[in-house]
Amino acid sequence: MVQRISRSSGRTLLSLYSRPIATRNPLVRHEPARRQYAAASITHAGAADAPVQYSPVTKPPSARPAETRKSQLIRTYTSLLRTTPLILFFQHSNLTAIEWAAVRRELKKAVSAIPPTIVGPDGMAIDISDSVQLQVLRTKMLDVALKIVEFYNPEAAAAMGTTARTTRGPIIHDLSEAAYQAIHKAEVTSESAYSQIEPLMVGPIAALVMPAVSPAHLAAALSILSPVPGSFPPPTRKKNPGYHEPICQNGLAKLTLVGGRIEGKVFDQSGVNWVGGIPGGMDGLRAQLVRVLQSTGLGITSTLEGGSKNLWLALEGRKEQLTDE
């Protein structure tokens, strides 16, 4: 059924069509929408100049663009340096993907053969072989991360009055302006760990990362990545034929151990070999420390007893002499 319109509506439509096109008014006005869009654009434009109190929780103000890959690498490397007690640095000569895969395969095989030597808080043994990794690092970003870990103290920056703050507290993360100023104003001394490791950060760098200091696992890794005849001999062809494949050997020939960072201290190649060659691992090192302490205690005890014993003998001899007289 066709719906009919009223007479008043018909007259309105007829008057609209009878007017010229240039004088017709639009049925829907877009001016409010334009004004609303303009207001929204002003709001977004003003957000760029807003104070730091209005920064989002997930993206605090920083001296570096937080979304760039370099910034994320700096955050990753600073976390790695703070939480990893053992890192070995290798210079590599642009290994291919196949060579990296072969080297990592043999490294995984060597460290997996070591029984768990780390004891957790609950007394259970922890297997760290799955967490031993060989990673390729960006040298310049690692250099910045080393400076931040060495020369930047977030607690000291939070106590300073010049540190930028928000309603949630001071801005003291690793990409903050405070960290940026701290590493640029830091005085690098010859005794600092950064000055000792900075000469090694040349060219392409790879890092062997271990979540705990385990001399047994370190020795197994060195026997693959940097073998030393007698101390860390490489596996034989009969025991591990994959190690002697041309692809793996070509990759290992492009790796050179330059040093390490163990418990915050910098070690050269000989120092790394010493840690890996500790007999008995950490248990052997503890036994050596106990023996040193025991021998020192026995020496002090015998020295103290010797003086009092000599005095007692002298007094007893004088007593007998007086008694005879």
Short mmCIF file of C-alpha atoms in Angstrom, two decimals:
data_model
loop_
_atom_site.label_atom_id
_atom_site.label_comp_id
_atom_site.label_asym_id
_atom_site.label_seq_id
_atom_site.Cartn_x
_atom_site.Cartn_y
_atom_site.Cartn_z
CA MET A 1 0.00 0.00 0.00
CA VAL A 2 1.42 3.45 -0.92
CA GLN A 3 1.56 5.83 2.03
CA ARG A 4 0.13 9.24 1.38
CA ILE A 5 1.64 12.42 2.73
CA SER A 6 -0.27 15.26 4.33
CA ARG A 7 -1.10 18.49 2.55
CA SER A 8 1.27 20.57 4.70
CA SER A 9 4.16 18.26 3.89
CA GLY A 10 3.28 18.38 0.21
CA ARG A 11 3.32 22.19 0.22
CA THR A 12 6.74 22.21 1.89
CA LEU A 13 8.22 19.87 -0.69
CA LEU A 14 6.66 21.83 -3.53
CA SER A 15 8.12 25.10 -2.22
CA LEU A 16 11.56 23.57 -1.95
CA TYR A 17 11.59 22.30 -5.51
CA SER A 18 10.18 25.49 -6.88
CA ARG A 19 13.12 27.59 -5.47
CA PRO A 20 16.41 27.96 -7.40
CA ILE A 21 19.17 25.47 -6.64
CA ALA A 22 21.62 28.13 -5.43
CA THR A 23 19.19 29.37 -2.76
CA ARG A 24 18.21 26.02 -1.39
CA ASN A 25 19.23 25.35 2.23
CA PRO A 26 20.66 21.92 3.04
CA LEU A 27 18.36 19.63 4.95
CA VAL A 28 21.25 18.57 7.27
CA ARG A 29 23.66 21.20 8.59
CA HIS A 30 27.31 20.10 8.98
CA GLU A 31 28.49 23.14 10.90
CA PRO A 32 28.17 21.56 14.36
CA ALA A 33 30.24 18.58 13.14
CA ARG A 34 32.91 20.94 11.78
CA ARG A 35 33.03 22.86 15.03
CA GLN A 36 33.27 19.59 16.98
CA TYR A 37 36.14 18.39 14.75
CA ALA A 38 37.95 21.68 15.24
CA ALA A 39 37.62 21.40 19.00
CA ALA A 40 38.97 17.86 18.89
CA SER A 41 41.96 18.95 16.82
CA ILE A 42 42.73 21.72 19.31
CA THR A 43 42.65 19.18 22.13
CA HIS A 44 45.15 16.89 20.39
CA ALA A 45 47.38 19.80 19.44
CA GLY A 46 47.46 20.99 23.01
CA ALA A 47 48.35 17.52 24.32
CA ALA A 48 51.83 17.86 22.82
CA ASP A 49 52.53 20.85 25.08
CA ALA A 50 50.82 19.35 28.13
CA PRO A 51 52.90 19.00 31.33
CA VAL A 52 54.33 15.63 32.28
CA GLN A 53 51.51 15.08 34.79
CA TYR A 54 49.28 14.04 31.87
CA SER A 55 51.63 11.41 30.40
CA PRO A 56 50.14 7.93 30.04
CA VAL A 57 51.12 5.23 32.52
CA THR A 58 52.39 2.88 29.81
CA LYS A 59 54.55 5.54 28.13
CA PRO A 60 56.36 7.82 30.60
CA PRO A 61 58.37 10.78 29.26
CA SER A 62 61.85 9.84 28.07
CA ALA A 63 64.88 11.45 26.50
CA ARG A 64 64.80 8.88 23.69
CA PRO A 65 61.82 7.85 21.56
CA ALA A 66 60.58 4.79 23.43
CA GLU A 67 59.06 3.15 20.35
CA THR A 68 62.31 2.91 18.37
CA ARG A 69 64.30 -0.30 18.15
CA LYS A 70 67.44 1.31 19.58
CA SER A 71 65.60 2.36 22.74
CA GLN A 72 64.20 -1.12 23.23
CA LEU A 73 67.67 -2.61 22.76
CA ILE A 74 69.07 -0.30 25.45
CA ARG A 75 66.36 -1.41 27.87
CA THR A 76 67.02 -5.06 27.01
CA TYR A 77 70.79 -4.74 27.48
CA THR A 78 70.54 -2.86 30.79
CA SER A 79 68.23 -5.57 32.14
CA LEU A 80 70.62 -8.23 30.86
CA LEU A 81 73.63 -6.62 32.54
CA ARG A 82 71.83 -6.18 35.86
CA THR A 83 70.35 -9.67 36.10
CA THR A 84 72.95 -11.91 34.44
CA PRO A 85 75.97 -12.82 36.60
CA LEU A 86 78.07 -14.33 33.80
CA ILE A 87 78.48 -12.89 30.29
CA LEU A 88 81.28 -13.77 27.86
CA PHE A 89 81.97 -11.48 24.92
CA PHE A 90 83.06 -12.75 21.51
CA GLN A 91 84.03 -10.87 18.40
CA HIS A 92 82.46 -12.47 15.35
CA SER A 93 83.12 -12.03 11.65
CA ASN A 94 79.60 -12.03 10.20
CA LEU A 95 78.59 -15.66 10.54
CA THR A 96 75.86 -16.89 8.26
CA ALA A 97 72.54 -18.11 9.64
CA ILE A 98 73.51 -21.74 8.98
CA GLU A 99 76.81 -21.30 10.82
CA TRP A 100 75.07 -19.70 13.82
CA ALA A 101 72.61 -22.59 13.92
CA ALA A 102 75.44 -25.15 13.86
CA VAL A 103 77.41 -23.39 16.61
CA ARG A 104 74.33 -23.04 18.84
CA ARG A 105 73.46 -26.68 18.26
CA GLU A 106 76.85 -27.88 19.47
CA LEU A 107 76.80 -25.46 22.40
CA LYS A 108 73.39 -26.74 23.46
CA LYS A 109 74.60 -30.31 23.22
CA ALA A 110 77.68 -29.63 25.36
CA VAL A 111 75.98 -27.77 28.22
CA SER A 112 73.05 -30.20 28.32
CA ALA A 113 75.46 -33.03 29.14
CA ILE A 114 76.45 -31.31 32.42
CA PRO A 115 74.41 -32.45 35.46
CA PRO A 116 72.65 -29.70 37.47
CA THR A 117 75.06 -28.05 39.90
CA ILE A 118 72.95 -25.10 41.09
CA VAL A 119 70.79 -25.65 44.18
CA GLY A 120 67.65 -23.54 44.55
CA PRO A 121 66.18 -22.07 47.74
CA ASP A 122 64.04 -25.17 48.21
CA GLY A 123 67.09 -27.44 48.07
CA MET A 124 66.25 -28.82 44.63
CA ALA A 125 68.81 -28.86 41.82
CA ILE A 126 68.19 -26.39 39.00
CA ASP A 127 69.13 -27.18 35.41
CA ILE A 128 70.40 -23.99 33.74
CA SER A 129 71.39 -25.59 30.43
CA ASP A 130 68.20 -24.39 28.74
CA SER A 131 68.98 -20.78 29.69
CA VAL A 132 72.52 -20.72 28.30
CA GLN A 133 72.27 -18.66 25.12
CA LEU A 134 74.57 -17.21 22.48
CA GLN A 135 73.21 -13.82 21.36
CA VAL A 136 74.32 -11.26 18.79
CA LEU A 137 74.51 -7.75 20.28
CA ARG A 138 74.54 -4.23 18.86
CA THR A 139 77.88 -2.79 19.95
CA LYS A 140 76.87 0.89 20.21
CA MET A 141 73.68 0.13 22.12
CA LEU A 142 75.62 -2.19 24.45
CA ASP A 143 78.11 0.62 25.09
CA VAL A 144 75.28 2.95 26.17
CA ALA A 145 73.80 0.21 28.37
CA LEU A 146 77.17 -0.36 30.06
CA LYS A 147 77.39 3.36 30.86
CA ILE A 148 73.88 3.40 32.33
CA VAL A 149 74.53 0.38 34.55
CA GLU A 150 77.91 1.72 35.68
CA PHE A 151 77.28 5.44 36.19
CA TYR A 152 73.54 5.90 36.69
CA ASN A 153 71.93 5.48 40.11
CA PRO A 154 68.11 5.75 39.97
CA GLU A 155 67.81 6.21 43.74
CA ALA A 156 70.22 9.14 43.72
CA ALA A 157 68.41 10.65 40.74
CA ALA A 158 65.07 10.36 42.53
CA ALA A 159 66.43 12.34 45.48
CA MET A 160 67.62 15.22 43.28
CA GLY A 161 65.38 18.25 42.95
CA THR A 162 66.18 18.74 39.26
CA THR A 163 64.72 15.37 38.24
CA ALA A 164 61.49 15.60 36.26
CA ARG A 165 58.45 14.29 38.10
CA THR A 166 54.88 13.27 37.46
CA THR A 167 51.97 12.73 39.80
CA ARG A 168 53.19 9.12 40.11
CA GLY A 169 56.72 10.07 41.17
CA PRO A 170 60.12 10.93 39.64
CA ILE A 171 61.00 9.87 36.10
CA ILE A 172 64.08 7.71 36.63
CA HIS A 173 63.83 4.85 34.14
CA ASP A 174 66.75 3.95 31.88
CA LEU A 175 65.51 6.10 28.99
CA SER A 176 64.77 9.15 31.13
CA GLU A 177 66.42 12.54 30.91
CA ALA A 178 68.09 11.88 34.27
CA ALA A 179 69.84 8.78 32.92
CA TYR A 180 70.83 10.64 29.76
CA GLN A 181 72.44 13.46 31.74
CA ALA A 182 74.12 11.07 34.18
CA ILE A 183 76.01 9.10 31.50
CA HIS A 184 77.06 12.28 29.68
CA LYS A 185 78.38 13.97 32.83
CA ALA A 186 80.03 10.85 34.28
CA GLU A 187 83.79 10.87 34.81
CA VAL A 188 85.22 7.62 33.51
CA THR A 189 88.17 6.58 35.67
CA SER A 190 90.70 3.87 34.95
CA GLU A 191 89.44 1.84 37.92
CA SER A 192 85.86 1.63 36.65
CA ALA A 193 84.58 -1.55 35.05
CA TYR A 194 83.45 0.39 31.98
CA SER A 195 86.97 1.66 31.24
CA GLN A 196 88.25 -1.92 31.43
CA ILE A 197 85.63 -3.43 29.15
CA GLU A 198 85.23 -0.51 26.72
CA PRO A 199 88.34 -1.41 24.64
CA LEU A 200 86.79 -4.83 23.98
CA MET A 201 83.61 -3.36 22.49
CA VAL A 202 84.97 -3.10 18.95
CA GLY A 203 83.33 -4.53 15.87
CA PRO A 204 80.51 -7.09 15.83
CA ILE A 205 79.95 -8.56 19.29
CA ALA A 206 78.22 -11.73 20.46
CA ALA A 207 77.59 -12.70 24.08
CA LEU A 208 77.34 -16.03 25.84
CA VAL A 209 74.78 -15.54 28.62
CA MET A 210 74.49 -17.77 31.70
CA PRO A 211 71.89 -17.24 34.46
CA ALA A 212 74.29 -18.45 37.17
CA VAL A 213 78.01 -18.84 37.73
CA SER A 214 78.63 -22.52 37.09
CA PRO A 215 82.28 -23.40 36.31
CA ALA A 216 81.19 -26.80 34.97
CA HIS A 217 78.82 -25.28 32.40
CA LEU A 218 81.37 -22.59 31.57
CA ALA A 219 84.03 -25.22 30.93
CA ALA A 220 81.66 -27.12 28.64
CA ALA A 221 80.88 -23.93 26.70
CA LEU A 222 84.55 -23.00 26.38
CA SER A 223 85.37 -26.44 25.04
CA ILE A 224 83.08 -25.63 22.09
CA LEU A 225 83.49 -21.88 21.55
CA SER A 226 87.10 -21.35 22.65
CA PRO A 227 88.85 -24.69 23.23
CA VAL A 228 92.21 -24.78 25.01
CA PRO A 229 94.31 -27.96 24.72
CA GLY A 230 94.66 -29.58 28.11
CA SER A 231 92.25 -27.29 29.99
CA PHE A 232 89.17 -27.24 27.71
CA PRO A 233 89.80 -29.80 24.95
CA PRO A 234 87.29 -29.95 22.08
CA PRO A 235 85.15 -33.07 21.69
CA THR A 236 86.60 -35.87 19.60
CA ARG A 237 85.25 -36.75 16.20
CA LYS A 238 84.07 -40.13 17.48
CA LYS A 239 82.22 -38.65 20.45
CA ASN A 240 80.68 -35.69 18.61
CA PRO A 241 80.96 -35.82 14.81
CA GLY A 242 78.68 -32.79 14.36
CA TYR A 243 81.29 -30.54 15.95
CA HIS A 244 83.78 -31.39 13.19
CA GLU A 245 81.40 -30.62 10.32
CA PRO A 246 82.76 -27.94 7.93
CA ILE A 247 79.85 -25.56 8.57
CA CYS A 248 80.35 -25.68 12.35
CA GLN A 249 84.12 -25.32 12.06
CA ASN A 250 83.78 -22.34 9.74
CA GLY A 251 81.47 -20.65 12.24
CA LEU A 252 83.76 -21.35 15.20
CA ALA A 253 86.75 -20.00 13.28
CA LYS A 254 84.94 -16.63 13.08
CA LEU A 255 84.45 -16.40 16.88
CA THR A 256 87.13 -14.93 19.17
CA LEU A 257 86.81 -14.73 22.95
CA VAL A 258 87.81 -11.24 24.10
CA GLY A 259 86.74 -11.23 27.76
CA GLY A 260 83.85 -11.55 30.15
CA ARG A 261 81.84 -9.90 32.89
CA ILE A 262 81.39 -12.17 35.91
CA GLU A 263 79.58 -10.93 39.02
CA GLY A 264 80.10 -7.34 37.90
CA LYS A 265 83.87 -7.79 37.50
CA VAL A 266 85.69 -7.68 34.16
CA PHE A 267 87.91 -10.65 33.24
CA ASP A 268 90.23 -11.14 30.31
CA GLN A 269 90.58 -14.45 28.49
CA SER A 270 92.96 -15.91 31.08
CA GLY A 271 90.61 -14.88 33.90
CA VAL A 272 87.67 -16.51 32.16
CA ASN A 273 89.70 -19.69 31.74
CA TRP A 274 90.56 -19.60 35.45
CA VAL A 275 86.88 -19.43 36.43
CA GLY A 276 86.03 -22.26 34.07
CA GLY A 277 88.92 -24.36 35.39
CA ILE A 278 87.98 -24.21 39.09
CA PRO A 279 88.21 -27.88 40.20
CA GLY A 280 84.90 -29.15 41.48
CA GLY A 281 82.98 -26.06 40.36
CA MET A 282 81.42 -23.85 43.00
CA ASP A 283 81.58 -26.65 45.56
CA GLY A 284 85.31 -26.93 44.99
CA LEU A 285 85.71 -23.17 45.38
CA ARG A 286 83.78 -23.25 48.66
CA ALA A 287 85.97 -26.14 49.86
CA GLN A 288 89.10 -24.12 49.05
CA LEU A 289 87.73 -21.16 50.99
CA VAL A 290 86.93 -23.37 53.98
CA ARG A 291 90.44 -24.82 53.95
CA VAL A 292 91.98 -21.33 53.82
CA LEU A 293 89.83 -20.16 56.73
CA GLN A 294 90.59 -23.27 58.75
CA SER A 295 94.33 -23.00 58.18
CA THR A 296 94.25 -19.32 59.12
CA GLY A 297 92.28 -20.07 62.27
CA LEU A 298 94.63 -22.87 63.27
CA GLY A 299 97.63 -20.61 62.75
CA ILE A 300 96.16 -17.87 64.92
CA THR A 301 95.19 -20.38 67.62
CA SER A 302 98.65 -21.96 67.71
CA THR A 303 100.29 -18.51 67.88
CA LEU A 304 98.12 -17.43 70.80
CA GLU A 305 98.55 -20.75 72.58
CA GLY A 306 102.31 -20.66 72.05
CA GLY A 307 102.76 -17.35 73.87
CA SER A 308 100.63 -18.33 76.86
CA LYS A 309 102.24 -21.77 77.01
CA ASN A 310 105.75 -20.30 77.12
CA LEU A 311 104.69 -17.90 79.87
CA TRP A 312 103.20 -20.77 81.89
CA LEU A 313 106.37 -22.86 81.53
CA ALA A 314 108.51 -19.94 82.65
CA LEU A 315 106.37 -19.34 85.73
CA GLU A 316 106.33 -23.02 86.61
CA GLY A 317 110.11 -23.22 86.32
CA ARG A 318 110.54 -20.19 88.56
CA LYS A 319 108.11 -21.70 91.08
CA GLU A 320 110.07 -24.95 91.31
CA GLN A 321 113.30 -22.97 91.69
CA LEU A 322 111.90 -20.99 94.60
CA THR A 323 110.52 -24.15 96.21
CA ASP A 324 113.94 -25.85 96.16
CA GLU A 325 115.57 -22.85 97.77
#
